[in-house]
Amino acid sequence: MEATAHTDSQHKTWGGGNEPLGANYGKLMMWFFIVSDALTFSGFLAAYGFSRFKFIETWPLPDEVFTHFPFMHGVSAPMYYVALMTFILIFSSVTMVLAVDAGHHMDKKKVTFYMFLTIIGGLIFVGSQAWEWKNFIKGEYGAVETKGGSLLQFVDDHGKRLALADFAVELPEERAQLTRSRGTWFQSEGSLTTYSLAEVQAGFKAHPNVRVRTEVLYKDDAAAKANKDIDHSLSHHKHKTVLTREASEKFLANGHLVVEGANLTRNEYGSKLFADFFFFITGFHGFHVFSGVIINFIIFLNVLLGTYEKRRNYEMVEKVGLYWHFVDLVWVFVFTFFYLV
């Protein structure tokens, strides 16, 4: 007997069956990827949440870390630029929806226009993240780390943050960078800080209005009020603890090194874990956004070349749209965890 194969032109069959859940093979695989990637981000954010809860007293306050805004040097604008970045990314998700809708109507001109806006929005967001990283790494105020690993920041007698440059003095001393060739037990250090510990300590003694602020959140309770080292007139609830002048001198005398900015080993803003999570999670998300921009650009070129007009469908635009919406949704969670909570 001869076997006869019949092909039904109304159905597209692939190895897993006939379009389960109403999705074709490519779209279903995109959903599989999104689910697996969502689990990865969930693990990262859960680890961040656990670490923050464990070290809540020394965790940096976002309003004091992300205060920069382009072309507004010296102006404190807490969270403003981060909010603008978030708006731009969410708006790019809207333009992607419009591009997908235009594809359903086979409108090549509108697909091209909205895909272009989506790509521009993604590039602005990635560039903004790079700018934010630059400021985070460079730092703004500087601090001193004690031999026990505690972080000492500085304020004036009104509680306003002071940068090291506001009070440190320059001493006639030669400073040599510690390298593996001249360091004890082959120790090494990064680039030299603007001021040495001796210059910061000398400047502190020369300015009686300077106080030390610790990285520990002030607790407005009986135990905190009984602590004579705390300057209660400058310490407020949900703010870092400000010490008296006498206690400031004692803590600063135990200083070990000057910290400027943040990296994987030092952090002038507070807990070192905050910087580690910030670089890892925002960097991982930024990689996703940059990858999405590249993929969108490739699809954009295909739209210009008329590839999907010849196929009589813009399904590829819809597939990359799923990925782009996922990246935007992840940022909403990252934004909430890092900047709002």
Tab-separated table of C-alpha atoms in Angstrom:
chain	number	residue	atom	x	y	z
A	1	MET	CA	0.000	0.000	0.000
A	2	GLU	CA	1.132	3.504	-0.655
A	3	ALA	CA	0.911	6.001	2.120
A	4	THR	CA	-0.488	9.328	1.090
A	5	ALA	CA	0.338	12.475	3.057
A	6	HIS	CA	-2.236	15.224	3.068
A	7	THR	CA	-1.347	18.792	3.934
A	8	ASP	CA	-3.965	21.125	5.326
A	9	SER	CA	-3.081	24.636	4.229
A	10	GLN	CA	-5.225	26.097	7.003
A	11	HIS	CA	-2.986	24.751	9.771
A	12	LYS	CA	0.685	25.272	10.506
A	13	THR	CA	2.071	22.183	12.162
A	14	TRP	CA	5.365	22.051	14.026
A	15	GLY	CA	7.057	19.392	16.121
A	16	GLY	CA	5.257	20.224	19.372
A	17	GLY	CA	1.730	20.151	18.005
A	18	ASN	CA	-0.565	22.594	16.308
A	19	GLU	CA	0.004	26.031	17.897
A	20	PRO	CA	-0.637	25.272	21.580
A	21	LEU	CA	-2.255	28.132	23.484
A	22	GLY	CA	-2.827	29.839	20.148
A	23	ALA	CA	0.849	30.778	19.804
A	24	ASN	CA	3.163	29.717	17.017
A	25	TYR	CA	6.586	28.209	17.643
A	26	GLY	CA	8.573	31.454	17.671
A	27	LYS	CA	6.212	33.290	19.988
A	28	LEU	CA	6.010	30.345	22.366
A	29	MET	CA	9.797	30.135	22.574
A	30	MET	CA	9.919	33.843	23.366
A	31	TRP	CA	7.485	33.266	26.245
A	32	PHE	CA	9.656	30.407	27.523
A	33	PHE	CA	12.674	32.720	27.508
A	34	ILE	CA	10.761	35.497	29.269
A	35	VAL	CA	9.578	33.155	32.028
A	36	SER	CA	13.085	31.786	32.633
A	37	ASP	CA	14.596	35.279	32.626
A	38	ALA	CA	11.895	36.496	35.001
A	39	LEU	CA	12.905	33.765	37.459
A	40	THR	CA	16.525	34.925	37.209
A	41	PHE	CA	15.642	38.545	37.985
A	42	SER	CA	13.348	37.381	40.780
A	43	GLY	CA	16.269	35.581	42.415
A	44	PHE	CA	18.481	38.674	42.162
A	45	LEU	CA	15.844	40.991	43.626
A	46	ALA	CA	15.021	38.516	46.397
A	47	ALA	CA	18.710	38.411	47.358
A	48	TYR	CA	18.789	42.202	47.339
A	49	GLY	CA	15.696	42.392	49.537
A	50	PHE	CA	17.127	39.882	52.007
A	51	SER	CA	20.452	41.742	52.242
A	52	ARG	CA	18.754	45.078	52.699
A	53	PHE	CA	16.542	43.718	55.460
A	54	LYS	CA	19.555	42.220	57.215
A	55	PHE	CA	21.636	45.413	57.020
A	56	ILE	CA	18.777	47.910	57.104
A	57	GLU	CA	20.503	50.177	59.660
A	58	THR	CA	23.517	50.834	57.431
A	59	TRP	CA	21.778	50.721	54.044
A	60	PRO	CA	22.210	53.944	52.015
A	61	LEU	CA	19.204	56.234	51.572
A	62	PRO	CA	18.341	56.504	47.833
A	63	ASP	CA	17.375	60.176	48.230
A	64	GLU	CA	20.967	60.905	49.253
A	65	VAL	CA	22.638	58.752	46.600
A	66	PHE	CA	20.812	59.537	43.358
A	67	THR	CA	20.696	63.316	43.495
A	68	HIS	CA	22.332	64.282	40.205
A	69	PHE	CA	20.696	65.792	37.143
A	70	PRO	CA	22.486	66.583	33.841
A	71	PHE	CA	23.671	70.189	33.418
A	72	MET	CA	22.624	71.012	36.997
A	73	HIS	CA	25.903	70.619	38.858
A	74	GLY	CA	25.656	71.304	42.554
A	75	VAL	CA	21.851	71.200	42.567
A	76	SER	CA	20.326	68.434	44.670
A	77	ALA	CA	17.565	66.767	42.642
A	78	PRO	CA	16.858	63.482	44.444
A	79	MET	CA	15.338	60.840	42.191
A	80	TYR	CA	14.382	63.335	39.466
A	81	TYR	CA	16.607	61.924	36.746
A	82	VAL	CA	15.815	58.326	37.679
A	83	ALA	CA	12.110	59.169	37.347
A	84	LEU	CA	12.797	60.712	33.930
A	85	MET	CA	14.700	57.591	32.824
A	86	THR	CA	11.788	55.431	33.924
A	87	PHE	CA	9.295	57.587	32.022
A	88	ILE	CA	11.386	57.372	28.847
A	89	LEU	CA	11.613	53.580	29.042
A	90	ILE	CA	7.878	53.181	29.710
A	91	PHE	CA	7.085	55.564	26.845
A	92	SER	CA	9.264	53.419	24.552
A	93	SER	CA	7.024	50.498	25.509
A	94	VAL	CA	4.035	52.552	24.334
A	95	THR	CA	5.671	53.236	20.971
A	96	MET	CA	6.387	49.499	20.659
A	97	VAL	CA	2.679	48.763	21.194
A	98	LEU	CA	1.853	51.261	18.450
A	99	ALA	CA	4.405	49.618	16.151
A	100	VAL	CA	2.846	46.178	16.734
A	101	ASP	CA	-0.636	47.581	16.107
A	102	ALA	CA	0.544	49.237	12.894
A	103	GLY	CA	2.006	45.886	11.829
A	104	HIS	CA	-1.387	44.228	12.294
A	105	HIS	CA	-2.759	46.805	9.850
A	106	MET	CA	0.173	46.279	7.451
A	107	ASP	CA	1.137	49.938	7.738
A	108	LYS	CA	4.861	49.942	6.963
A	109	LYS	CA	5.252	53.708	7.398
A	110	LYS	CA	3.876	53.737	10.952
A	111	VAL	CA	5.798	50.594	11.934
A	112	THR	CA	9.003	52.292	10.789
A	113	PHE	CA	8.223	55.484	12.689
A	114	TYR	CA	7.272	53.837	15.990
A	115	MET	CA	10.148	51.346	15.848
A	116	PHE	CA	12.513	54.284	15.378
A	117	LEU	CA	11.085	56.037	18.460
A	118	THR	CA	11.431	52.816	20.473
A	119	ILE	CA	15.092	52.498	19.529
A	120	ILE	CA	15.780	56.141	20.421
A	121	GLY	CA	14.095	55.665	23.802
A	122	GLY	CA	16.195	52.581	24.509
A	123	LEU	CA	19.420	54.369	23.595
A	124	ILE	CA	18.565	57.321	25.846
A	125	PHE	CA	17.871	54.945	28.732
A	126	VAL	CA	21.141	53.024	28.283
A	127	GLY	CA	23.076	56.286	28.013
A	128	SER	CA	21.365	57.569	31.151
A	129	GLN	CA	22.342	54.420	33.048
A	130	ALA	CA	25.963	54.883	31.948
A	131	TRP	CA	25.863	58.502	33.157
A	132	GLU	CA	24.356	57.422	36.464
A	133	TRP	CA	27.061	54.768	36.883
A	134	LYS	CA	29.728	57.405	36.244
A	135	ASN	CA	28.415	59.638	39.025
A	136	PHE	CA	27.948	56.718	41.395
A	137	ILE	CA	31.529	55.522	40.837
A	138	LYS	CA	33.002	59.012	41.060
A	139	GLY	CA	31.114	59.975	44.204
A	140	GLU	CA	30.212	63.423	45.424
A	141	TYR	CA	31.134	63.952	49.082
A	142	GLY	CA	33.698	61.369	50.122
A	143	ALA	CA	33.954	59.627	53.484
A	144	VAL	CA	36.369	57.951	55.873
A	145	GLU	CA	36.386	54.240	56.645
A	146	THR	CA	37.469	53.215	60.142
A	147	LYS	CA	39.686	50.287	61.014
A	148	GLY	CA	36.561	48.361	62.011
A	149	GLY	CA	34.964	48.916	58.612
A	150	SER	CA	32.466	51.596	59.688
A	151	LEU	CA	31.835	54.548	57.389
A	152	LEU	CA	32.111	58.163	58.572
A	153	GLN	CA	30.471	60.950	56.588
A	154	PHE	CA	30.559	64.665	57.389
A	155	VAL	CA	27.983	67.394	58.012
A	156	ASP	CA	28.052	70.968	59.289
A	157	ASP	CA	26.445	72.200	62.502
A	158	HIS	CA	23.122	72.502	60.651
A	159	GLY	CA	23.132	68.889	59.444
A	160	LYS	CA	24.003	69.721	55.820
A	161	ARG	CA	26.287	67.235	54.058
A	162	LEU	CA	29.847	68.373	53.501
A	163	ALA	CA	32.282	67.175	50.885
A	164	LEU	CA	35.884	66.511	51.868
A	165	ALA	CA	36.898	69.478	49.733
A	166	ASP	CA	34.812	71.766	51.977
A	167	PHE	CA	37.080	71.373	54.988
A	168	ALA	CA	40.131	69.191	54.233
A	169	VAL	CA	43.496	70.942	54.097
A	170	GLU	CA	46.516	70.284	51.910
A	171	LEU	CA	49.582	69.163	53.831
A	172	PRO	CA	53.163	69.227	52.533
A	173	GLU	CA	53.431	65.460	52.279
A	174	GLU	CA	54.451	63.069	49.549
A	175	ARG	CA	51.900	60.428	48.718
A	176	ALA	CA	52.849	57.285	46.849
A	177	GLN	CA	50.332	54.819	45.478
A	178	LEU	CA	50.519	51.421	47.126
A	179	THR	CA	51.446	48.777	44.543
A	180	ARG	CA	52.162	45.080	44.795
A	181	SER	CA	55.889	45.712	44.367
A	182	ARG	CA	56.185	48.070	47.348
A	183	GLY	CA	53.201	47.028	49.487
A	184	THR	CA	53.259	44.755	52.502
A	185	TRP	CA	52.264	41.191	51.632
A	186	PHE	CA	51.861	42.255	48.005
A	187	GLN	CA	48.913	44.515	48.807
A	188	SER	CA	47.815	47.113	46.280
A	189	GLU	CA	45.317	49.959	46.051
A	190	GLY	CA	43.455	51.790	43.313
A	191	SER	CA	44.070	55.370	42.293
A	192	LEU	CA	45.019	57.801	45.031
A	193	THR	CA	42.194	59.750	46.651
A	194	THR	CA	42.075	63.532	46.382
A	195	TYR	CA	42.920	63.943	50.071
A	196	SER	CA	44.849	61.731	52.459
A	197	LEU	CA	43.485	60.666	55.823
A	198	ALA	CA	45.896	63.050	57.571
A	199	GLU	CA	44.601	65.974	55.487
A	200	VAL	CA	41.004	65.127	56.341
A	201	GLN	CA	41.809	64.824	60.066
A	202	ALA	CA	43.739	68.102	60.040
A	203	GLY	CA	40.886	69.878	58.234
A	204	PHE	CA	38.397	68.490	60.738
A	205	LYS	CA	40.392	69.924	63.646
A	206	ALA	CA	40.630	73.293	61.905
A	207	HIS	CA	36.846	73.534	61.394
A	208	PRO	CA	34.930	73.297	64.691
A	209	ASN	CA	31.561	73.357	62.900
A	210	VAL	CA	32.135	69.952	61.257
A	211	ARG	CA	30.480	66.844	62.670
A	212	VAL	CA	30.804	63.158	61.840
A	213	ARG	CA	27.731	61.340	60.592
A	214	THR	CA	27.738	57.559	60.821
A	215	GLU	CA	26.141	55.178	58.327
A	216	VAL	CA	23.703	53.936	60.980
A	217	LEU	CA	20.089	55.107	60.783
A	218	TYR	CA	19.034	57.199	63.753
A	219	LYS	CA	16.472	55.514	66.001
A	220	ASP	CA	14.289	57.937	67.872
A	221	ASP	CA	13.911	55.793	70.967
A	222	ALA	CA	14.984	55.829	74.592
A	223	ALA	CA	18.271	54.024	73.891
A	224	ALA	CA	19.249	56.547	71.235
A	225	LYS	CA	18.284	59.480	73.431
A	226	ALA	CA	20.410	58.111	76.261
A	227	ASN	CA	23.494	57.910	74.031
A	228	LYS	CA	25.626	60.946	74.861
A	229	ASP	CA	27.693	60.555	71.684
A	230	ILE	CA	24.697	61.445	69.489
A	231	ASP	CA	23.899	65.041	68.645
A	232	HIS	CA	20.107	64.831	68.995
A	233	SER	CA	19.566	68.324	67.606
A	234	LEU	CA	20.946	67.166	64.227
A	235	SER	CA	19.804	63.528	64.190
A	236	HIS	CA	16.317	62.922	62.872
A	237	HIS	CA	14.155	59.861	62.324
A	238	LYS	CA	14.979	58.052	59.050
A	239	HIS	CA	18.250	59.956	58.794
A	240	LYS	CA	21.795	58.923	59.582
A	241	THR	CA	23.137	59.413	63.091
A	242	VAL	CA	25.102	62.619	63.707
A	243	LEU	CA	27.661	62.556	66.518
A	244	THR	CA	28.663	65.291	68.897
A	245	ARG	CA	31.913	67.129	68.285
A	246	GLU	CA	33.742	65.155	70.985
A	247	ALA	CA	32.483	61.797	69.716
A	248	SER	CA	33.318	62.851	66.139
A	249	GLU	CA	36.943	63.435	67.087
A	250	LYS	CA	37.129	60.032	68.756
A	251	PHE	CA	35.644	58.183	65.790
A	252	LEU	CA	37.750	60.045	63.224
A	253	ALA	CA	40.930	59.250	65.146
A	254	ASN	CA	40.163	55.605	64.413
A	255	GLY	CA	40.050	56.312	60.683
A	256	HIS	CA	41.805	53.928	58.332
A	257	LEU	CA	41.434	55.286	54.801
A	258	VAL	CA	39.593	57.845	52.687
A	259	VAL	CA	36.789	56.603	50.424
A	260	GLU	CA	35.646	58.468	47.323
A	261	GLY	CA	32.783	57.105	45.237
A	262	ALA	CA	31.770	53.480	45.037
A	263	ASN	CA	33.151	50.262	43.591
A	264	LEU	CA	33.037	46.573	44.413
A	265	THR	CA	35.219	46.978	47.515
A	266	ARG	CA	34.474	50.488	48.835
A	267	ASN	CA	31.326	52.600	49.027
A	268	GLU	CA	31.154	56.159	50.342
A	269	TYR	CA	27.349	55.976	50.587
A	270	GLY	CA	27.101	53.139	53.097
A	271	SER	CA	26.974	49.346	52.976
A	272	LYS	CA	29.317	47.801	50.423
A	273	LEU	CA	26.603	45.314	49.459
A	274	PHE	CA	24.483	48.157	48.116
A	275	ALA	CA	27.122	48.986	45.512
A	276	ASP	CA	27.616	45.312	44.627
A	277	PHE	CA	23.902	44.788	44.020
A	278	PHE	CA	23.566	48.109	42.209
A	279	PHE	CA	26.301	47.316	39.711
A	280	PHE	CA	25.160	43.733	39.188
A	281	ILE	CA	21.387	44.140	38.912
A	282	THR	CA	21.237	47.463	37.045
A	283	GLY	CA	24.119	46.296	34.853
A	284	PHE	CA	22.333	43.032	34.059
A	285	HIS	CA	19.159	44.929	33.213
A	286	GLY	CA	21.113	47.459	31.170
A	287	PHE	CA	22.596	44.579	29.175
A	288	HIS	CA	19.051	43.389	28.444
A	289	VAL	CA	18.012	46.852	27.290
A	290	PHE	CA	21.087	47.212	25.085
A	291	SER	CA	20.450	43.763	23.595
A	292	GLY	CA	16.854	44.809	22.957
A	293	VAL	CA	18.028	47.943	21.175
A	294	ILE	CA	20.279	45.855	18.900
A	295	ILE	CA	17.475	43.396	18.135
A	296	ASN	CA	15.015	46.220	17.511
A	297	PHE	CA	17.497	47.854	15.148
A	298	ILE	CA	17.843	44.633	13.145
A	299	ILE	CA	14.052	44.317	12.900
A	300	PHE	CA	13.888	48.018	11.982
A	301	LEU	CA	16.266	47.438	9.076
A	302	ASN	CA	14.141	44.506	7.895
A	303	VAL	CA	11.076	46.742	8.026
A	304	LEU	CA	12.857	49.315	5.864
A	305	LEU	CA	13.890	46.605	3.399
A	306	GLY	CA	10.282	45.431	3.113
A	307	THR	CA	11.004	41.921	4.407
A	308	TYR	CA	7.763	41.679	6.361
A	309	GLU	CA	5.727	43.264	3.589
A	310	LYS	CA	6.789	40.360	1.390
A	311	ARG	CA	5.842	37.877	4.109
A	312	ARG	CA	2.479	39.630	4.494
A	313	ASN	CA	2.847	39.790	8.292
A	314	TYR	CA	4.815	41.723	10.930
A	315	GLU	CA	4.964	38.902	13.437
A	316	MET	CA	8.660	39.492	14.164
A	317	VAL	CA	7.800	42.983	15.408
A	318	GLU	CA	5.328	41.414	17.820
A	319	LYS	CA	7.927	38.913	19.070
A	320	VAL	CA	10.546	41.548	19.840
A	321	GLY	CA	7.749	43.620	21.346
A	322	LEU	CA	7.178	40.881	23.925
A	323	TYR	CA	10.846	41.044	24.905
A	324	TRP	CA	10.814	44.841	25.091
A	325	HIS	CA	7.722	44.900	27.311
A	326	PHE	CA	9.379	42.346	29.590
A	327	VAL	CA	12.504	44.504	29.933
A	328	ASP	CA	10.323	47.504	30.790
A	329	LEU	CA	8.370	45.527	33.375
A	330	VAL	CA	11.588	44.302	35.018
A	331	TRP	CA	12.789	47.885	35.328
A	332	VAL	CA	9.596	48.791	37.208
A	333	PHE	CA	10.562	46.212	39.849
A	334	VAL	CA	14.230	47.270	39.881
A	335	PHE	CA	13.164	50.913	40.206
A	336	THR	CA	10.853	50.036	43.085
A	337	PHE	CA	13.428	47.971	44.975
A	338	PHE	CA	16.431	50.268	44.535
A	339	TYR	CA	14.940	53.745	44.460
A	340	LEU	CA	11.541	53.777	46.158
A	341	VAL	CA	11.479	51.218	48.976
